[in-house]
Each structure stands twice: as C-alpha cells, then as structure tokens.
Coordinates of C-alpha atoms in Angstrom, one line a residue:
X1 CA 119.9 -4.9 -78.5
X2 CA 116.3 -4.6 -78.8
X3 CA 116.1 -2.6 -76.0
X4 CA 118.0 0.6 -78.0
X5 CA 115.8 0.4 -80.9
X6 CA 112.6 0.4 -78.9
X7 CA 110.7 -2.9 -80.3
X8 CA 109.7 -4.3 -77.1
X9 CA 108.2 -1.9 -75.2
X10 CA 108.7 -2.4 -70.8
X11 CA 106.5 0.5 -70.1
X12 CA 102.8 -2.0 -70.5
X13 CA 104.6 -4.2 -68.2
X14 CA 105.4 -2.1 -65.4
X15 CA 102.1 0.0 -66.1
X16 CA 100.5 -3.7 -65.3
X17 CA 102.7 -4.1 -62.2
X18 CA 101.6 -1.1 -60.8
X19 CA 98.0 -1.3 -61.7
X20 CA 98.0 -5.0 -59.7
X21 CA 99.9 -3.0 -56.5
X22 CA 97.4 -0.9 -56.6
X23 CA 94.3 -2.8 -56.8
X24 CA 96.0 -5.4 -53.8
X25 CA 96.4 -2.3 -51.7
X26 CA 93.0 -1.4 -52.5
X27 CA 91.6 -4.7 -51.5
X28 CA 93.6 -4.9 -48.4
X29 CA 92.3 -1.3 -47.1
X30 CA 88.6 -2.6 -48.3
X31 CA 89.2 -5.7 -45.8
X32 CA 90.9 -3.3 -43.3
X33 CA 88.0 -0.9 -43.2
X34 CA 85.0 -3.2 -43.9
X35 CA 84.7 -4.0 -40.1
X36 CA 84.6 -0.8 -39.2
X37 CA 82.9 1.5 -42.1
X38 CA 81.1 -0.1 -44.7
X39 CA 80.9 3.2 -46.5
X40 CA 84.8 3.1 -46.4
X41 CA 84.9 -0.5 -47.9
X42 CA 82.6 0.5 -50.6
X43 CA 84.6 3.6 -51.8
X44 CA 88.2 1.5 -51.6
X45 CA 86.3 -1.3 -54.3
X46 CA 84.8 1.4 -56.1
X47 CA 88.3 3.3 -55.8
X48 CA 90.1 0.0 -57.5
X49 CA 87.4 0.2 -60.3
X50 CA 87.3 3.6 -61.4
X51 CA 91.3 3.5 -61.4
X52 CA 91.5 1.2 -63.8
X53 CA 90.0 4.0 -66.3
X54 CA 93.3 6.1 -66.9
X55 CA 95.6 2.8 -66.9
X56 CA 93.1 1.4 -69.7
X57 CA 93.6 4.5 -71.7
X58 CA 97.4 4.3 -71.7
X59 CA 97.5 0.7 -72.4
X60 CA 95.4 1.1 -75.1
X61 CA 97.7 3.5 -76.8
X62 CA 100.4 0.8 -76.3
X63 CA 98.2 -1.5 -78.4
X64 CA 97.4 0.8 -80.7
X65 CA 100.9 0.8 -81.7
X66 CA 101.0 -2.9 -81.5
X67 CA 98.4 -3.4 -84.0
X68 CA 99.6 -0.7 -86.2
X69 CA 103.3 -1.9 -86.3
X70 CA 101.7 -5.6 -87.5
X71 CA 99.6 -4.3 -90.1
X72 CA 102.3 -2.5 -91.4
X73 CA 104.6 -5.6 -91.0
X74 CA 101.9 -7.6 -93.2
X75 CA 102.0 -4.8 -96.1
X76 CA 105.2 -5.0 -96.0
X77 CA 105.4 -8.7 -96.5
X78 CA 102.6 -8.5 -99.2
X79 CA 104.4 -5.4 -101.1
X80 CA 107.6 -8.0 -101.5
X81 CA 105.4 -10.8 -102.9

C-alpha cells in the first residue's frame, strides 16, 4: 500500500522512460537526416543534449526529496538513541 502513502515515487521512472524515447528518436532522425543534411544531423544531437536540461532539473527535485527524507530518517533514528 505504499503506493497511497506516496514513499516510492513512479514519476522519476517514467520521467526516465520518456527521456530515453526521446533521445532514441532523436538519434534515429540524426541517422535519418545525416545523409542528407549535415546541418539537420547536428541540430537533432545537439537537440538530444540540450533536452536533457529541463528533465535534469525535475529529477533533481525528485532527489532532493530523497536525500532530505534520509537525513531526516537518520535524525530520527539518532533522536531515539
């Protein structure tokens, strides 16, 4: 019943599907459009970098809150000792 209380979040995981769709459609259209535009294959690997930007940002808010819930985890432990 974990997934009521909210302790495992499923949001990083799908974020991390859809950020590997992504970069394997941008590789394909690279591929796709290398033989005929080099300029085009350039912009879809340079497209597949600079997205990673906003995914990073949200993932590391996800952490965040990972870290945070463990350090409050240890305090707790230590404040019963």
């Amino acid at each position: 019943m974990d997934f009521f209380k909210f302790d495992q979040l499923i949001t990083p995981k799908i974020l991390s599907i859809i950020y590997l769709l992504l970069v394997i459609f941008c590789i394909v259209m690279a591929v796709k459009t290398g033989g005929t535009n080099g300029i085009q294959m350039i912009c879809w690997i340079i497209a597949a970098i600079v997205m990673r930007i906003p995914f990073e940002f949200v993932m590391v808010t996800f952490k965040n809150n990972e870290y945070l819930r463990r350090i409050c985890e240890e305090m707790e432990e230590k404040k019963a000792e």
